[in-house]
Every structure is written in C-alpha cells, then in structure tokens.
Amino acid sequence: MWRVFMFSYKHRVRYYETDKMGVAHHSSFVYWFENARVEFLRDLGIDYKDIENAGYNLAVVEINGRFLKPVFYDELISIKVKASRFDGKYAKFDYYVFNEKSETVVKGCTKHFVVDRELKRVKLPDVFLNKIKEKLQERE
Amino acid sequence: MWRVFMFSYKHRVRYYETDKMGVAHHSSFVYWFENARVEFLRDLGIDYKDIENAGYNLAVVEINGRFLKPVFYDELISIKVKASRFDGKYAKFDYYVFNEKSETVVKGCTKHFVVDRELKRVKLPDVFLNKIKEKLQERE
Amino acid sequence: MWRVFMFSYKHRVRYYETDKMGVAHHSSFVYWFENARVEFLRDLGIDYKDIENAGYNLAVVEINGRFLKPVFYDELISIKVKASRFDGKYAKFDYYVFNEKSETVVKGCTKHFVVDRELKRVKLPDVFLNKIKEKLQERE
Amino acid sequence: MWRVFMFSYKHRVRYYETDKMGVAHHSSFVYWFENARVEFLRDLGIDYKDIENAGYNLAVVEINGRFLKPVFYDELISIKVKASRFDGKYAKFDYYVFNEKSETVVKGCTKHFVVDRELKRVKLPDVFLNKIKEKLQERE
C-alpha cells in the first residue's frame, strides 16, 4: 500500500524563480511543495477545492526545507511527495525534489492541521478519507 | 490641490526580487505599485481594510508598466503615485519609480473599478470620498 | 504562416496565486505571460536558455494586462500567445487568457528589447531567427 | 553582548501576501525572514551587497517555519531575528514574528553556508566578522 501513497510532480524552473546568484531562490520550494501536494491529493481522488467548499482547509502549521544542491534555470525537476501521516485531523507530507540528473536537490516536509472556516481545529469528514482508501484499494 | 494629491513610498529592492540577469525581475513593479497605492490611500485618511470591511474593493482592471532602466539589488527606490482620477466608481493611479540617482526607472498606471463582494460594479459610499476631500482641505 | 505563429500554454491556478478577494491576484498574469512566452519560443525551436548562454536577453521593456473577468482557484486556464513582431532587435508578444468556459479573462502584451550582458541594446544573431523560420516552414 | 545581537524589523502585511483563506499565505515567512536578516546585518555594519561584491554569499541550506497563529491583512508585524551562530563558514539565524497584539505568530530559523561565486563552501574574510565585533563593542 505504501508505494502507491506516493506521487511525482514535474515542474520547469522559471526565470522569475531565479535570483542574482543565478539559481532558483530558496523561496521557490514552498510553491513546489504546494503544487506537488495538491496534485497528489487530486491523484488520490480529492480536489482540494472540494475540501474547501465543504468548509475545511489543510492549514500549514510547519514547513521545512533543506537545500542540498543548487537548482538551475529551466531544469525540469521532479517533486516526489508522500503522505507520512494523514488522519482526519493532522497530515504530514514529505517531499524530495530531484533534478534532471536524478540528484536530490531539496528535501522537506509540511505539517497540517484540518481547520474550519474560522480556522479552528476540526476533523475532516470521513467521506474525504474514504475516497483515498477506495483509490488505494483500486490500485492494489 | 493637485500637488498634495501625490504620495511617495520608499522601497528597498530585495534579493528575492532579482533574477539571474542580476536586476529586479519586471514582476516586482506590480507589488511596488500596490504598496505605494495602499500607503497613498492611508495618507489620505483611508485604510484599504476599511473599504474592504465595508464590502467594497478597488479591483484592478488594467495595469501597465514601462521599464526604462534596470533596477538593482538593495537600491532604495521611491515610488511616486498620484490619483489622476478617483470618483466613486472608477480610479486611475499613475506611478513613477525613481532610483537613488533620481532617474526614472519605471513608469506605469493602474485602473480600478469599485466592486462589491460579488465582484459587481458599484459606487463607493461618499463617506470614503469625503474623507479624502477633508484631508486635502486640511493640507491646503 | 500566421496561424502557426501562435501557441497555447495551460496553467492550473494555484492557491498561492489567490488573495483574500478569493480570486487570482492580478500580479499572476506576469508569470502566466512569461511561462507562455518561454514555452512558445521552445515550441519554435529556441530555448531561452540558449539565447542567454549566447550572451543575449529579451529584456521586458513594457507589459500591459487587462483583467476582464475574475480567475478562480484551481481553474485550468489557457494562455494563448502570438508574436505580433519579432525581429532581431525588438519583439512584441500578445496574450489572451481563457478560462475553462472559454471566456477571455485577461488580455495583454509584452514588449522586449534584445540586450547583451551589460543590458545594452544589440541585435540577436541570425541563427536564432533562422531556427524560427525553419520551424515555421516545416509546419506550412 | 547577547542582547544587542538581536534586531527587530517591521513589516506591513500586504494584500498580495494573503490567499483565499483570508490570511497571509505561509510562503510569506520566507520573505519576512530574508528582509529581517538583511536589515539585521546592515544594522551590524555589513551590507549584504558588499559580501556579494567581495565574491561571497550566505547560501540558505535550510529553512524552517512554524505557523502558530494566522497573520491578517494590513497587520504591522515585527520580525525579531538573532544570530544563534555566525562564524566565517556557517550561520544560523532564529526568527520570531509578532503581531500587533504581541502574540508570537511564526517561529523559525535559517541555516547558511558561506559560498563563493561557484557555490563552493569557503570562509568569509575576517574583515566582515571584525565589523560585527566592532559594532557590538560600540554598543556595550
């Protein structure tokens, strides 16, 4: 089951992501992680938009990024994301960014609380988690 | 009256605003214009937050930027903004960005419609425009 | 020939692109235009990276955006780009952004000077323009 | 000595920093930390520009942010930064972001290696560290 609980998202490094050191500015990883996470959820059968329309959000409560190698303009990088935990109240995602040479360039994680529209901690309805379970069963 | 209808906002060019050409990426002007416009309104006695809390927004319907000279890292630039028009339904702001040598580096404008929370065009209540008029009279 | 001189780039509107009005912040168009332009050039056989490695840049000297309709989170928008002019010294690109209902949501253009590493105006070597010509001939 | 090795930077939360949850997007902390760090160094007598012109950079090798409370539009936040370590090869900065009610809203750190223009690890010349020492002695 674990292996399918993983997703890879491709991103082309943009000129506006670079800074005058000539490489991608370290802020970029936040956006890469978000893109990978949202597409991962979509792949698991959940549109983040639907979570939000139902009155919930996965608020980011912590983010961590380690920059192992510079990332260059126009590189087609892969962001691998896995859910190391995702119950109805809390989620943790781990990320590994690879360059075209398959070198790990960034590692990191995000931690999330499920919150309602008033940003209070709540539990995500089972319907969303069940969707993931179904999707994973399909793939087994 | 015209002269006071103008405001100058200072901004330090940040590393994350530069790109690998070694100068500020052209996207930065959008943020500089927004900062200058919001502080200009504050100087005229209007918190943009209050406009929004009252149910209104100054939606940007057009933006234009002309980049005359490169803008360098760590320069302390001045963004001059004036309201070339601001009635209750429509506003146009003009912007002139100067570097430390007082050279004009960017010129541009933004055009705005007043909209409500459903993004429909409406008229801003007179209370906001009257605040501006009072402020301008004080300064004369 | 004109029809092939056009390119369409798809983009998923991201959460970080939205603002508290609930729609994409107007700054986003700058990045959409850049992505579309760079992929358009790639489609014409030119990697922007190669232009830069040869010592040249297409410096943006003007940008214009008109926001016709709000753009919503998670919409899959199409950015159509065409080169209304592109000689060795100057380029103008026109952009039309469409939402999923095929409504035009943003229109705009960028104007560019070809510059060298010292940001002086120069002429792009014919090798780059010839590549485009070849590509267009292939498609006729 | 420790107390002076600390700096506070003020920032007005911008509309473009918010997202459709109605609060500052978590990516903003990267920029707040950078602004606070660079102004902290300036306050210690070092222009980051001078470090770079001398051929060095403080490359970010790790960043961590914990988001304790939502940060709202137009709040005037304070970013406190201290150097928990800063020798010629490695630096670690700690950050504490406070809202107008003096509540801690974000905590985090950045870790840096000193690198040269080829992004190789090197040692920062003593002249920069001596400047800091002098500045700190002045204040004692």
XYZ file of C-alpha atoms in Angstrom:
560
model
C 0.000 0.000 0.000
C 2.817 2.372 0.846
C 4.241 2.629 -2.625
C 1.049 3.943 -4.203
C 0.797 6.503 -1.430
C 3.375 8.469 -3.352
C 3.204 10.870 -6.233
C 5.610 12.659 -8.540
C 5.000 16.142 -9.906
C 7.111 17.741 -12.632
C 7.995 21.426 -12.707
C 10.029 23.554 -15.097
C 12.179 26.053 -13.180
C 11.175 29.548 -14.281
C 13.257 32.655 -14.839
C 11.239 34.546 -12.227
C 12.183 31.858 -9.683
C 15.896 32.595 -10.087
C 17.778 35.306 -8.225
C 21.029 37.120 -8.923
C 23.079 34.158 -7.654
C 21.878 32.565 -10.900
C 19.927 29.741 -9.261
C 16.378 29.224 -8.007
C 15.695 31.364 -4.926
C 15.069 29.194 -1.871
C 11.502 30.551 -1.507
C 10.516 28.529 -4.588
C 10.372 25.274 -2.639
C 7.198 26.404 -0.838
C 5.349 26.661 -4.156
C 6.809 23.413 -5.489
C 5.679 21.583 -2.360
C 2.170 23.068 -2.612
C 1.824 22.131 -6.276
C 3.009 18.577 -5.614
C 0.733 18.170 -2.587
C -2.401 19.426 -4.348
C -1.780 17.239 -7.406
C -1.064 14.294 -5.136
C -4.446 14.764 -3.441
C -6.122 15.083 -6.851
C -4.469 11.836 -7.881
C -5.921 10.250 -4.732
C -9.391 11.380 -5.790
C -9.650 14.566 -3.725
C -9.889 18.028 -5.197
C -8.565 20.452 -2.617
C -11.300 22.787 -3.883
C -13.919 20.281 -2.662
C -12.331 20.142 0.783
C -12.535 23.915 0.896
C -16.067 24.113 -0.477
C -17.132 21.698 2.273
C -15.792 24.233 4.787
C -12.366 22.784 5.575
C -8.740 23.644 4.997
C -5.437 21.868 5.492
C -3.710 24.778 7.206
C 0.077 24.584 7.039
C 1.413 24.665 10.598
C 5.027 23.867 9.788
C 7.277 23.724 6.754
C 10.844 22.621 6.486
C 13.213 22.702 3.521
C 16.792 21.554 3.160
C 18.659 22.729 0.081
C 21.240 20.147 -0.876
C 22.243 21.379 -4.318
C 21.532 24.478 -6.411
C 18.590 24.266 -8.794
C 19.155 25.880 -12.168
C 17.016 27.827 -14.591
C 14.901 25.763 -16.986
C 15.652 22.455 -15.281
C 12.750 20.032 -15.333
C 12.619 18.961 -11.714
C 10.525 16.206 -10.123
C 8.891 16.727 -6.759
C 8.124 13.405 -5.084
C 5.586 13.666 -2.299
C 4.311 11.082 0.124
C 1.860 11.280 2.999
C 3.715 10.023 6.020
C 0.536 10.664 8.004
C -2.978 11.725 7.070
C -5.792 11.126 9.518
C -8.800 13.393 9.725
C -7.133 15.957 11.983
C -3.498 16.069 11.073
C -1.385 15.447 7.997
C 2.311 15.291 7.320
C 3.760 15.230 3.834
C 7.371 14.530 2.931
C 8.953 15.888 -0.236
C 12.026 15.022 -2.278
C 12.979 17.217 -5.214
C 15.162 15.713 -7.947
C 16.932 17.453 -10.814
C 17.354 16.067 -14.334
C 20.416 14.085 -13.224
C 18.243 12.397 -10.542
C 20.195 14.115 -7.797
C 18.218 15.072 -4.694
C 18.307 18.855 -4.609
C 15.737 19.668 -1.912
C 14.221 17.653 0.930
C 11.495 18.787 3.245
C 8.126 18.354 4.841
C 4.909 20.167 5.631
C 2.627 19.585 8.609
C -1.062 20.462 8.509
C -3.989 20.820 10.838
C -7.508 20.398 9.492
C -9.348 23.648 10.264
C -12.792 25.068 9.584
C -13.586 28.477 8.092
C -12.925 30.156 11.451
C -9.506 28.471 11.440
C -10.454 26.272 14.429
C -9.102 22.730 14.538
C -11.693 20.172 13.430
C -11.904 16.704 11.914
C -12.220 16.206 8.180
C -15.422 14.283 7.265
C -14.845 10.611 6.558
C -16.083 10.996 3.001
C -12.738 12.500 2.012
C -10.617 9.895 3.736
C -12.795 7.118 2.316
C -12.153 8.406 -1.177
C -8.442 7.976 -0.610
C -8.939 4.474 0.779
C -11.009 3.462 -2.250
C -8.432 4.859 -4.618
C -5.668 2.992 -2.887
C -7.654 -0.259 -2.921
C -8.247 0.129 -6.669
C -4.510 0.303 -7.187
C -3.527 -2.646 -5.088
C -4.810 70.953 -4.635
C -3.090 68.798 -7.229
C 0.282 68.711 -5.566
C -0.981 67.184 -2.329
C -2.796 64.533 -4.323
C 0.545 62.811 -4.639
C 2.498 60.488 -2.412
C 5.941 58.949 -2.305
C 6.661 55.468 -0.966
C 10.161 54.121 -0.370
C 11.155 50.512 -1.008
C 14.402 48.619 -0.617
C 14.938 46.232 -3.559
C 15.185 42.721 -2.170
C 17.332 39.787 -3.215
C 14.246 37.674 -3.898
C 13.079 40.354 -6.351
C 16.172 39.918 -8.519
C 16.549 37.308 -11.242
C 19.570 35.754 -12.920
C 20.024 38.848 -15.134
C 21.180 40.413 -11.864
C 18.421 43.050 -11.723
C 14.902 43.257 -10.296
C 12.521 40.991 -12.227
C 9.876 43.000 -14.047
C 7.078 41.367 -11.997
C 8.217 43.398 -8.965
C 6.572 46.584 -10.239
C 3.103 45.151 -9.535
C 3.927 44.852 -5.825
C 5.657 48.241 -5.695
C 2.599 49.885 -7.247
C 0.260 48.141 -4.791
C 2.339 49.158 -1.766
C 2.526 52.771 -2.948
C -1.215 52.923 -3.717
C -2.296 51.482 -0.365
C 0.017 53.794 1.603
C -1.173 56.731 -0.512
C -4.777 55.945 0.438
C -3.757 55.615 4.096
C -2.094 59.010 3.878
C -5.385 60.379 2.516
C -7.196 59.021 5.562
C -8.496 55.768 4.092
C -7.441 52.337 5.256
C -7.975 49.939 2.382
C -9.024 47.453 5.069
C -11.963 49.706 5.957
C -13.058 49.875 2.325
C -12.994 46.095 2.270
C -14.714 45.659 5.629
C -17.499 47.913 4.336
C -17.974 45.416 1.498
C -16.043 47.092 -1.318
C -12.892 46.531 -3.309
C -10.881 48.528 -5.811
C -10.485 45.704 -8.312
C -7.551 46.185 -10.691
C -8.907 46.112 -14.245
C -5.745 47.212 -16.000
C -2.070 47.609 -15.213
C 0.704 48.995 -17.339
C 4.423 49.168 -16.659
C 7.249 50.604 -18.735
C 10.760 49.656 -17.685
C 13.145 52.474 -18.603
C 16.247 51.408 -16.708
C 17.339 48.333 -14.761
C 16.697 48.392 -11.016
C 19.474 46.930 -8.904
C 19.619 44.884 -5.737
C 19.467 46.831 -2.488
C 18.645 50.167 -4.169
C 16.327 52.341 -2.134
C 13.760 53.302 -4.735
C 10.924 55.848 -4.454
C 7.534 55.099 -5.939
C 5.591 58.298 -6.574
C 1.873 57.768 -7.006
C -0.881 60.198 -7.913
C -4.579 59.713 -8.461
C -5.286 61.027 -11.922
C -8.924 60.099 -11.329
C -10.863 58.791 -8.346
C -14.618 59.097 -8.298
C -16.835 56.607 -6.530
C -16.877 54.104 -9.396
C -13.552 54.285 -11.114
C -9.985 55.170 -10.181
C -6.792 55.620 -12.116
C -3.417 55.895 -10.454
C -0.161 56.903 -12.140
C 3.202 55.749 -10.849
C 6.787 56.912 -11.321
C 9.601 54.878 -9.813
C 12.920 56.614 -9.150
C 16.269 55.111 -8.233
C 18.798 56.617 -5.817
C 20.202 58.806 -8.617
C 16.690 60.247 -9.126
C 16.450 58.603 -12.536
C 13.009 57.409 -13.587
C 13.314 53.636 -13.817
C 9.675 52.543 -14.179
C 6.513 54.357 -15.234
C 3.024 52.954 -15.221
C -0.573 53.105 -14.183
C -3.362 51.007 -12.700
C -7.077 51.333 -13.410
C -9.692 50.173 -10.936
C -13.406 49.538 -10.756
C -15.173 49.722 -7.414
C -16.814 46.327 -6.859
C -18.825 44.654 -4.121
C -18.178 41.234 -2.570
C -19.778 39.527 -5.568
C -17.346 41.464 -7.784
C -20.190 43.502 -9.329
C -19.524 47.141 -10.198
C -20.944 49.517 -7.588
C -20.368 53.012 -6.219
C -18.157 53.584 -3.184
C -20.114 55.294 -0.342
C -19.474 59.035 -0.107
C -18.033 58.642 3.382
C -14.764 57.424 1.872
C -14.506 60.140 -0.750
C -15.420 62.799 1.816
C -12.518 61.656 3.994
C -10.159 62.345 1.126
C -11.714 65.764 0.484
C -11.339 66.708 4.149
C -7.742 65.577 4.191
C -6.949 67.591 1.105
C -8.650 70.702 2.515
C -6.588 70.374 5.721
C -3.448 70.476 3.651
C -4.296 73.451 1.502
C 2.032 31.276 -41.730
C 0.271 33.407 -39.134
C -1.715 30.629 -37.549
C 1.310 28.560 -36.574
C 2.930 31.637 -35.091
C 0.696 31.085 -32.124
C 0.921 28.876 -29.078
C -1.284 27.833 -26.205
C 0.008 27.141 -22.714
C -2.099 25.585 -19.958
C -1.835 26.583 -16.309
C -3.618 25.415 -13.168
C -4.446 28.391 -10.914
C -2.714 27.828 -7.584
C -3.834 28.622 -4.054
C -0.812 30.864 -3.515
C -1.911 32.901 -6.534
C -5.229 33.807 -4.894
C -5.746 36.690 -2.499
C -8.372 37.410 0.140
C -10.855 38.550 -2.536
C -10.969 34.831 -3.329
C -9.632 35.153 -6.873
C -6.210 35.152 -8.521
C -4.243 38.276 -7.591
C -3.614 40.457 -10.626
C 0.176 40.028 -10.288
C -0.200 36.434 -11.500
C -0.590 37.480 -15.123
C 3.088 38.455 -15.300
C 4.127 34.872 -14.537
C 1.495 33.360 -16.835
C 2.712 35.540 -19.701
C 6.347 34.588 -19.041
C 5.574 30.862 -18.933
C 3.559 31.064 -22.151
C 6.226 33.115 -23.929
C 9.101 30.826 -22.964
C 7.197 27.682 -23.967
C 6.150 29.370 -27.215
C 9.815 30.038 -28.020
C 10.685 26.434 -27.131
C 7.949 25.259 -29.474
C 9.546 27.413 -32.189
C 12.859 25.641 -31.621
C 14.513 28.185 -29.334
C 15.439 27.504 -25.728
C 15.522 30.826 -23.920
C 18.473 29.345 -22.024
C 20.426 29.146 -25.290
C 19.699 32.791 -26.058
C 21.044 33.651 -22.637
C 24.063 31.362 -22.858
C 24.950 33.073 -26.146
C 25.039 36.356 -24.206
C 21.618 37.798 -25.011
C 18.375 38.536 -23.226
C 14.907 39.587 -24.266
C 14.551 42.327 -21.647
C 10.946 43.262 -20.928
C 10.547 46.985 -21.570
C 6.772 47.145 -21.255
C 3.957 44.974 -20.005
C 0.243 45.538 -20.142
C -2.583 43.498 -18.652
C -6.336 43.996 -18.805
C -8.410 41.935 -16.390
C -11.793 41.244 -17.911
C -13.133 38.610 -15.544
C -12.039 37.148 -12.225
C -9.912 33.998 -12.399
C -10.726 31.377 -9.790
C -8.699 28.904 -7.761
C -7.904 25.605 -9.462
C -9.217 26.695 -12.863
C -7.250 25.249 -15.761
C -6.631 28.350 -17.841
C -5.139 28.598 -21.337
C -2.714 31.356 -22.201
C -2.603 31.958 -25.952
C 0.454 33.848 -27.095
C 1.419 35.167 -30.502
C 4.405 37.143 -31.694
C 2.994 40.240 -33.332
C 6.577 41.272 -34.048
C 9.944 39.595 -33.586
C 12.933 40.891 -35.481
C 16.451 40.682 -34.124
C 16.186 43.833 -32.017
C 12.634 44.090 -30.814
C 9.789 41.715 -30.018
C 6.157 42.181 -29.127
C 4.008 39.347 -27.829
C 0.240 39.434 -27.408
C -1.531 37.265 -24.853
C -5.101 36.092 -24.373
C -6.004 34.126 -21.267
C -9.093 31.902 -21.367
C -10.872 30.162 -18.509
C -12.472 26.705 -18.689
C -15.665 28.206 -20.159
C -13.541 29.686 -22.994
C -14.207 33.193 -21.750
C -11.379 35.693 -22.219
C -10.307 36.619 -18.697
C -7.077 38.542 -19.315
C -5.620 40.281 -22.358
C -2.237 41.888 -22.600
C 1.121 42.263 -24.241
C 4.826 42.439 -23.512
C 7.448 44.399 -25.439
C 11.086 43.406 -25.430
C 14.453 44.766 -26.460
C 17.275 42.377 -27.251
C 20.132 43.250 -24.876
C 23.601 41.907 -24.149
C 25.021 41.023 -20.730
C 25.670 44.703 -19.999
C 21.983 45.349 -20.772
C 22.878 47.365 -23.909
C 20.601 47.080 -26.935
C 22.002 44.746 -29.575
C 20.822 42.514 -32.404
C 20.102 38.827 -31.850
C 22.294 36.627 -34.115
C 20.501 35.343 -37.198
C 20.955 31.748 -36.078
C 18.065 32.160 -33.621
C 15.717 33.831 -36.075
C 16.591 31.264 -38.742
C 15.574 28.487 -36.383
C 12.131 30.019 -36.095
C 11.852 30.413 -39.871
C 12.783 26.764 -40.404
C 10.264 25.637 -37.837
C 7.530 27.664 -39.449
C 8.390 26.328 -42.902
C 8.208 22.752 -41.586
C 4.676 23.408 -40.429
C 3.342 25.028 -43.565
C 26.614 41.056 24.412
C 23.784 38.716 23.551
C 21.012 41.245 23.751
C 22.478 43.545 21.102
C 22.925 40.558 18.838
C 19.256 40.885 18.079
C 17.256 43.029 15.725
C 13.621 43.804 15.056
C 12.227 44.505 11.599
C 8.716 45.803 10.973
C 6.580 44.726 8.025
C 3.088 45.663 6.910
C 1.217 42.566 5.659
C 0.249 43.156 2.043
C -2.853 42.203 0.113
C -0.791 40.189 -2.356
C 0.543 38.139 0.567
C -2.948 36.943 1.505
C -4.694 33.957 -0.050
C -8.343 32.972 -0.306
C -8.350 31.716 3.312
C -8.200 35.437 4.096
C -4.827 35.319 5.867
C -1.181 35.632 4.838
C -0.083 32.638 2.744
C 2.551 30.607 4.549
C 5.125 31.313 1.804
C 5.374 34.904 3.071
C 7.548 33.925 6.001
C 10.499 33.231 3.689
C 10.484 36.855 2.518
C 9.931 38.236 6.027
C 12.900 36.251 7.311
C 15.107 37.452 4.444
C 14.165 41.101 4.988
C 14.798 40.837 8.733
C 18.121 39.047 8.229
C 19.466 41.526 5.681
C 18.467 44.545 7.787
C 19.959 42.872 10.857
C 23.292 42.511 9.029
C 23.064 46.144 7.878
C 22.482 47.171 11.477
C 25.622 45.225 12.401
C 27.598 47.236 9.842
C 27.513 44.754 6.954
C 25.769 45.405 3.666
C 24.901 42.054 2.155
C 25.728 43.703 -1.171
C 29.329 44.136 -0.003
C 29.580 40.470 0.947
C 28.381 39.620 -2.532
C 30.617 42.133 -4.304
C 33.565 40.585 -2.472
C 32.621 37.263 -4.066
C 30.685 35.594 -1.253
C 27.141 34.553 -0.466
C 25.316 33.270 2.574
C 23.537 30.450 0.767
C 20.440 29.207 2.566
C 20.850 25.491 3.232
C 17.843 25.043 5.478
C 14.734 26.956 6.443
C 12.096 26.112 8.988
C 8.860 27.879 9.807
C 6.187 27.107 12.382
C 2.894 28.933 11.994
C 1.318 29.393 15.405
C -1.449 31.861 14.572
C -2.933 33.311 11.414
C -1.470 36.622 10.226
C -4.005 39.093 8.880
C -4.031 41.631 6.090
C -2.563 45.040 6.935
C -1.206 43.955 10.327
C 2.068 45.626 11.240
C 4.139 42.649 12.301
C 7.587 42.609 13.925
C 10.180 40.076 12.893
C 12.780 39.594 15.621
C 15.965 37.971 14.406
C 19.030 36.830 16.281
C 22.206 35.121 15.164
C 22.462 31.993 17.229
C 25.700 31.254 15.368
C 27.762 33.162 12.857
C 31.347 32.175 12.264
C 33.072 32.599 8.936
C 31.733 29.374 7.436
C 28.300 28.818 8.867
C 25.474 30.933 10.216
C 22.202 30.167 11.930
C 19.534 32.786 12.455
C 16.434 32.407 14.623
C 13.258 34.363 13.948
C 10.182 35.241 15.976
C 7.317 37.033 14.292
C 4.898 39.026 16.475
C 1.554 40.543 15.549
C 0.205 43.876 16.837
C -1.075 42.171 19.997
C 2.484 40.936 20.687
C 1.437 37.344 20.090
C 4.051 35.094 18.512
C 2.593 34.137 15.132
C 5.563 32.497 13.404
C 8.790 30.972 14.677
C 11.603 29.647 12.591
C 15.215 29.569 11.579
C 17.521 29.652 8.585
C 20.892 27.956 8.250
C 23.556 29.225 5.860
C 26.827 28.164 4.374
C 29.288 30.766 3.161
C 29.925 30.052 -0.530
C 31.908 31.635 -3.325
C 30.636 32.521 -6.805
C 30.935 28.881 -7.885
C 28.754 27.970 -4.885
C 31.640 26.136 -3.196
C 31.920 26.324 0.598
C 34.518 28.842 1.719
C 35.331 31.061 4.697
C 34.151 34.653 4.851
C 37.119 37.090 5.160
C 37.715 38.336 8.701
C 37.031 41.914 7.656
C 33.293 41.197 7.715
C 33.293 39.439 11.063
C 35.502 42.152 12.545
C 32.961 44.781 11.531
C 30.334 42.966 13.549
C 32.666 42.675 16.545
C 33.416 46.409 16.428
C 29.745 47.252 16.189
C 28.934 45.070 19.153
C 31.768 46.592 21.210
C 30.460 50.091 20.455
C 27.119 49.121 21.894
C 28.334 47.507 25.073
